[in-house]
Coordinates of C-alpha atoms and ligand atoms in Angstrom, one line a residue:
M57 CA 23.6 97.5 27.7
T58 CA 24.6 94.7 26.2
V59 CA 27.0 92.4 28.6
E60 CA 29.6 92.9 25.8
F61 CA 29.5 96.6 25.9
E62 CA 29.4 96.9 30.0
E63 CA 32.6 94.6 30.2
M64 CA 34.0 96.9 28.0
V65 CA 33.0 99.5 29.9
S66 CA 34.2 98.3 32.8
L67 CA 37.8 97.1 31.5
F68 CA 38.1 100.4 29.7
K69 CA 37.3 102.3 32.8
K70 CA 40.3 100.1 34.8
E71 CA 42.4 101.1 31.7
L72 CA 41.6 104.9 32.3
E73 CA 42.3 104.4 35.6
L74 CA 46.1 103.4 34.8
C75 CA 46.7 106.4 32.4
K76 CA 45.3 108.6 35.5
L77 CA 42.5 110.0 34.0
K78 CA 41.2 112.8 36.7
P79 CA 37.9 113.9 37.2
T80 CA 39.3 117.8 36.2
E81 CA 40.6 116.0 32.5
T82 CA 39.8 115.9 29.6
M83 CA 39.9 112.6 27.0
A84 CA 39.1 113.1 23.1
V85 CA 38.5 109.7 21.7
L86 CA 39.6 110.3 17.6
T87 CA 37.7 108.5 15.3
S88 CA 37.5 107.9 11.5
G89 CA 34.8 106.7 9.7
D90 CA 32.8 103.5 11.2
I91 CA 35.8 102.2 13.1
R92 CA 35.3 101.0 16.2
Q93 CA 32.1 102.9 17.2
D94 CA 31.9 100.1 20.5
Y95 CA 35.4 101.2 21.7
A96 CA 34.6 105.3 21.3
Q97 CA 31.5 104.7 22.8
A98 CA 32.8 102.6 25.9
F99 CA 35.7 104.8 26.5
L100 CA 33.5 108.2 26.3
T101 CA 31.1 105.9 29.0
A102 CA 33.9 105.2 31.5
A103 CA 35.6 109.0 31.3
S104 CA 32.2 109.8 32.2
E105 CA 31.7 107.5 35.1
L106 CA 35.5 108.2 36.5
G107 CA 34.3 112.2 36.9
A108 CA 36.0 113.8 33.8
N109 CA 34.9 115.6 30.1
A110 CA 35.2 113.6 26.9
F111 CA 34.3 114.2 23.7
E112 CA 34.8 112.4 20.3
L113 CA 36.5 113.6 17.5
K114 CA 35.3 112.0 14.2
L115 CA 37.5 112.5 11.2
P116 CA 36.8 111.8 7.6
P117 CA 39.4 108.7 6.1
V118 CA 42.9 109.3 5.0
K119 CA 42.7 110.8 1.5
A120 CA 45.3 109.5 0.1
G121 CA 48.5 107.3 0.9
I122 CA 50.5 104.2 0.3
S123 CA 48.1 101.2 1.6
G124 CA 49.2 99.1 4.8
S125 CA 52.0 102.1 5.8
F126 CA 52.7 104.1 8.4
G127 CA 52.8 108.0 9.3
V128 CA 49.9 109.2 7.1
T129 CA 47.0 109.3 9.0
P130 CA 43.0 111.1 9.6
L131 CA 45.0 114.4 10.8
T132 CA 47.7 114.5 8.0
D133 CA 47.1 118.3 7.0
N134 CA 44.0 118.8 8.9
R135 CA 45.4 122.4 11.5
V136 CA 42.4 122.7 13.2
A137 CA 41.4 119.0 14.6
V138 CA 45.4 119.0 15.9
E139 CA 44.8 122.1 17.2
C140 CA 41.7 121.0 19.2
L141 CA 43.3 117.5 20.5
K142 CA 46.2 119.4 21.5
K143 CA 43.8 120.5 24.2
A144 CA 43.3 117.6 25.7
D145 CA 44.6 115.5 28.5
L146 CA 44.2 112.2 27.4
V147 CA 43.3 111.4 23.7
I148 CA 42.2 107.5 23.1
D149 CA 43.6 107.0 19.4
L150 CA 41.4 104.4 17.2
V151 CA 42.7 105.7 14.0
L152 CA 46.5 104.6 14.1
L153 CA 48.8 108.2 14.7
L154 CA 52.0 105.7 14.8
F155 CA 55.1 107.3 13.2
S156 CA 52.9 110.6 12.6
K157 CA 54.2 113.4 13.1
E158 CA 51.2 114.7 14.6
Q159 CA 51.4 112.7 17.0
L160 CA 54.8 114.0 18.1
E161 CA 53.2 117.3 17.9
L162 CA 50.4 116.0 20.1
Q163 CA 53.1 114.8 22.6
N164 CA 55.4 116.9 22.7
S165 CA 52.3 119.5 24.0
G166 CA 52.1 117.2 26.9
V167 CA 49.4 115.6 25.3
R168 CA 48.9 111.8 26.6
I169 CA 48.4 109.3 23.6
L170 CA 46.9 105.7 24.1
M171 CA 46.4 103.9 20.6
V172 CA 43.7 101.1 21.1
V173 CA 42.9 98.9 17.9
E174 CA 43.2 95.2 18.8
P175 CA 40.4 93.3 18.9
F176 CA 38.3 93.5 22.0
D177 CA 39.2 89.9 23.6
V178 CA 42.7 90.2 22.4
I179 CA 42.7 93.6 24.8
K180 CA 40.9 91.7 27.5
R181 CA 43.7 88.8 27.7
M182 CA 46.6 90.8 27.3
F183 CA 45.5 94.0 29.6
P184 CA 48.1 95.3 31.4
Q185 CA 48.8 94.8 35.3
E186 CA 50.3 97.7 37.3
S187 CA 53.5 95.5 37.7
D188 CA 54.0 95.4 34.3
K189 CA 55.2 99.4 34.3
D190 CA 58.0 98.3 36.9
R191 CA 59.6 95.8 34.4
V192 CA 59.3 97.4 31.2
L193 CA 60.7 100.1 33.1
H194 CA 63.6 97.6 33.9
A195 CA 64.0 96.8 30.3
T196 CA 64.0 100.1 29.7
E197 CA 67.0 100.7 32.1
L198 CA 69.2 98.2 30.8
L199 CA 68.6 99.2 27.2
K200 CA 69.3 102.6 28.2
N201 CA 73.1 101.6 29.4
A202 CA 73.5 99.3 27.3
K203 CA 76.7 100.5 24.0
E204 CA 75.6 97.0 22.1
L205 CA 73.1 94.7 21.8
R206 CA 73.3 91.6 20.2
F207 CA 71.4 88.2 19.5
T208 CA 71.3 85.4 18.0
N209 CA 69.1 81.9 17.1
K210 CA 69.7 78.7 16.1
A211 CA 68.8 79.1 12.4
G212 CA 71.9 81.4 11.9
T213 CA 71.2 84.9 13.5
D214 CA 74.3 86.8 14.4
V215 CA 73.7 90.3 14.7
V216 CA 75.2 93.8 16.8
Y217 CA 73.6 97.1 17.2
E218 CA 75.5 99.9 18.6
L219 CA 73.2 101.8 21.0
G220 CA 73.4 105.1 23.2
Q221 CA 72.5 107.5 20.8
Y222 CA 68.6 107.7 20.8
P223 CA 65.9 106.8 23.5
I224 CA 64.2 103.8 24.4
L225 CA 60.7 103.1 23.5
T226 CA 58.7 101.9 26.1
E227 CA 55.3 100.2 26.2
Y228 CA 53.4 99.1 28.8
A229 CA 49.7 100.0 27.8
F230 CA 49.3 102.9 29.5
A231 CA 50.0 106.4 29.1
D232 CA 50.1 108.0 32.6
E233 CA 52.9 110.8 32.1
P234 CA 52.1 113.7 30.3
G235 CA 53.5 113.0 26.4
R236 CA 53.4 109.6 27.2
W237 CA 52.9 107.3 24.0
D238 CA 51.9 104.2 25.1
H239 CA 49.6 101.3 22.8
L240 CA 47.2 98.7 24.7
P241 CA 47.9 96.5 25.1
S242 CA 51.7 95.8 25.0
C243 CA 54.3 95.4 27.4
F244 CA 57.8 95.7 25.9
A245 CA 61.0 97.7 25.6
A246 CA 63.0 98.6 22.3
A247 CA 66.3 100.3 21.2
T248 CA 67.2 102.1 17.8
S249 CA 70.9 101.3 16.8
N250 CA 73.1 104.7 16.6
D251 CA 73.1 105.5 13.2
R252 CA 74.6 102.7 10.8
G253 CA 75.0 101.0 13.9
V254 CA 74.0 97.5 12.6
N255 CA 76.3 94.5 11.4
G256 CA 75.6 90.6 10.9
V257 CA 72.7 88.6 9.3
V258 CA 69.9 87.8 10.5
V259 CA 68.0 84.6 10.1
L260 CA 64.3 84.6 10.4
D261 CA 63.2 81.4 11.3
K262 CA 60.0 79.1 9.6
G263 CA 57.4 79.9 12.3
D264 CA 58.6 83.8 13.0
I265 CA 55.9 86.4 12.3
F266 CA 56.2 88.6 8.9
F267 CA 53.9 91.9 9.6
P268 CA 52.1 93.5 8.3
F269 CA 51.8 90.5 6.2
N270 CA 50.1 88.4 9.7
R271 CA 51.9 85.4 8.6
Y272 CA 54.4 83.1 9.8
F273 CA 57.8 82.9 7.8
Q274 CA 57.4 79.6 6.3
D275 CA 61.1 79.6 5.3
P276 CA 63.8 80.9 6.5
V277 CA 64.9 84.1 5.1
T278 CA 68.2 85.2 5.3
L279 CA 69.4 89.1 5.7
T280 CA 72.9 90.6 5.2
I281 CA 73.1 94.1 6.9
K282 CA 75.8 95.9 6.5
D283 CA 76.3 100.0 8.6
G284 CA 72.5 99.8 9.9
F285 CA 70.9 98.4 6.1
V286 CA 70.0 94.9 4.7
T287 CA 71.9 94.5 2.0
T288 CA 70.5 91.4 0.7
I289 CA 67.4 88.7 1.1
E290 CA 67.7 85.4 0.7
G291 CA 65.3 82.5 1.1
G292 CA 62.3 81.8 -0.9
F293 CA 58.5 82.5 -0.9
D294 CA 58.8 85.0 2.0
A295 CA 62.2 86.3 0.9
M296 CA 60.4 86.8 -2.5
L297 CA 57.6 89.0 -0.8
M298 CA 59.7 90.9 1.5
K299 CA 62.0 91.7 -1.5
D300 CA 58.9 92.8 -3.9
Y301 CA 57.1 94.8 -0.6
I302 CA 60.0 96.6 0.6
E303 CA 61.1 97.4 -3.2
S304 CA 57.4 98.8 -4.1
F305 CA 57.7 102.2 -1.7
N306 CA 60.8 103.2 -4.4
D307 CA 63.2 104.4 -1.3
P308 CA 66.2 103.4 0.1
R309 CA 66.0 104.1 3.4
A310 CA 62.8 101.2 3.3
Y311 CA 66.1 98.8 3.7
A312 CA 67.0 100.4 7.3
V313 CA 67.3 98.3 10.5
S314 CA 64.7 99.9 12.8
H315 CA 63.8 99.7 16.7
I316 CA 65.0 96.2 18.5
G317 CA 63.8 95.1 21.6
W318 CA 62.2 91.8 23.8
G319 CA 58.7 91.5 24.6
L320 CA 57.5 90.5 28.0
N321 CA 53.7 90.4 27.6
E322 CA 52.9 86.3 29.4
R323 CA 49.7 86.5 28.6
A324 CA 50.6 87.4 25.1
K325 CA 49.8 83.9 22.5
W326 CA 52.2 83.7 19.3
H327 CA 49.2 81.4 17.6
S328 CA 46.4 84.3 17.6
L329 CA 47.4 85.0 14.4
A330 CA 46.6 81.4 13.0
L331 CA 42.9 82.4 14.6
D332 CA 42.3 85.7 13.5
D333 CA 44.1 87.5 10.5
Q334 CA 42.7 90.9 11.3
V335 CA 44.3 91.3 14.0
F336 CA 46.7 93.9 14.4
G337 CA 49.4 91.9 16.5
M338 CA 49.9 92.8 19.8
D339 CA 50.6 89.1 20.5
G340 CA 53.7 88.3 18.5
R341 CA 54.8 91.7 19.0
A342 CA 54.5 91.9 22.7
F343 CA 55.3 87.7 23.2
Y344 CA 57.0 87.1 26.6
G345 CA 61.0 86.5 25.3
N346 CA 60.8 86.9 22.1
V347 CA 62.8 89.3 19.8
L348 CA 60.9 91.6 17.6
F349 CA 63.0 92.4 15.6
S350 CA 62.5 95.2 12.8
L351 CA 63.1 97.0 9.6
G352 CA 61.5 101.1 8.4
P353 CA 62.0 103.8 10.1
N354 CA 64.2 105.0 13.4
S355 CA 62.0 108.9 13.1
E356 CA 59.6 108.2 16.5
L357 CA 62.8 107.6 18.2
G358 CA 64.2 111.1 17.0
G359 CA 66.3 109.3 14.2
D360 CA 65.8 111.0 10.6
N361 CA 64.2 108.1 9.1
D362 CA 60.8 108.1 8.6
T363 CA 60.5 106.4 5.5
P364 CA 56.6 104.8 5.5
C365 CA 57.6 101.4 4.9
H366 CA 57.8 99.3 8.0
L367 CA 58.2 95.4 8.6
D368 CA 58.0 93.9 12.8
L369 CA 59.3 90.9 12.9
P370 CA 58.9 89.1 16.2
M371 CA 61.4 86.0 16.4
K372 CA 61.2 83.6 18.8
N373 CA 63.5 81.3 20.9
C374 CA 66.3 84.2 20.3
T375 CA 69.4 84.9 22.5
L376 CA 69.9 88.1 23.4
Y377 CA 72.8 90.0 25.4
L378 CA 73.7 93.6 26.0
D379 CA 77.4 94.0 26.6
G380 CA 77.8 90.7 26.6
K381 CA 75.5 89.8 29.7
L382 CA 72.7 87.4 28.6
I383 CA 69.3 88.8 29.1
V384 CA 66.9 86.1 26.9
K385 CA 68.1 82.6 26.4
D386 CA 66.5 80.9 23.9
G387 CA 63.3 82.6 24.2
D388 CA 63.2 82.7 27.8
V389 CA 63.7 85.8 29.6
V390 CA 66.4 85.1 32.4
I391 CA 66.9 88.4 34.6
E392 CA 64.1 88.1 37.4
E393 CA 63.2 91.9 37.4
M394 CA 61.5 91.6 34.5
K395 CA 59.7 88.2 34.9
P396 CA 56.0 87.8 35.2
I397 CA 54.5 88.9 39.1
N398 CA 52.5 86.1 39.9
S399 CA 48.8 87.3 39.9
I400 CA 45.4 86.4 39.5
A401 CA 43.9 86.8 35.9
T402 CA 42.5 90.6 35.7
S403 CA 39.0 90.0 35.6
Ligands
FE644 FE1 57.3 98.9 14.8

């Protein structure tokens, strides 16, 4: 075993313990083609060391689909594979099942799912602590009890979401309960608005993040939002790119406003995209004190918009209120229960 592989096994073992994988249980690793064979091997080794049963299910790559879109996965139309995974207790998803109906089907059968797609150094740096769960659950409770979310920034954002219709997305980076989906690494909570319940203006500022393009906004982009949909996109090059991308889906539902929340991972680094544009981008998405604004589907939280066009747009230095109560001020979380717990590094 190489040093890195050993380190991977020991970190993944910690993760499986956080996921409460028991010796009586079975873990499946879902892979496709050649992607992350090292992760698959390390998870299988880690599960065995914990005394659990484990297997790898390897599928051919996605047959068709729109590049960069969510919802079409190697599991799409592969019935036997879906049925097989339903028998596992924990599925390690290395292929990105996010926003697919197959993922929901597995969750509904009680399968715990953990998505792992980030490079190892990102996972290692952002690795969860047990206490993250309480902090994220606190955010979840706040969102669950709120009727209205408003956020602003100095670039001119002022937008209001009506809340209450849909459940809350809770990501603390381990799948420890039946039917729970999570993503290693993460650490945030997010809501989605009531149907047609978002109005205002969002100004993405220079330096905010533009996924799935994995770039920083070079100039402000102004979005006008009416009844839950973006009606105008104004600005320079980035606005043009955004319009062109959304338009390419030929789907009016692609203009819908998607999930909204704030990041709580104090180990995340905003600049990481500048170092490696191959990252999935959990640094930006879970960055402590960000506002994670997004466009596209709400089907993951029970809505009926399953457009494959999904843009995550993490914003820095925003101020966010729930029913008028200050939660994040200029990019800093002001609620004690959600602040980082001083602790020693995990490794
Ligand atoms: Fe998203």
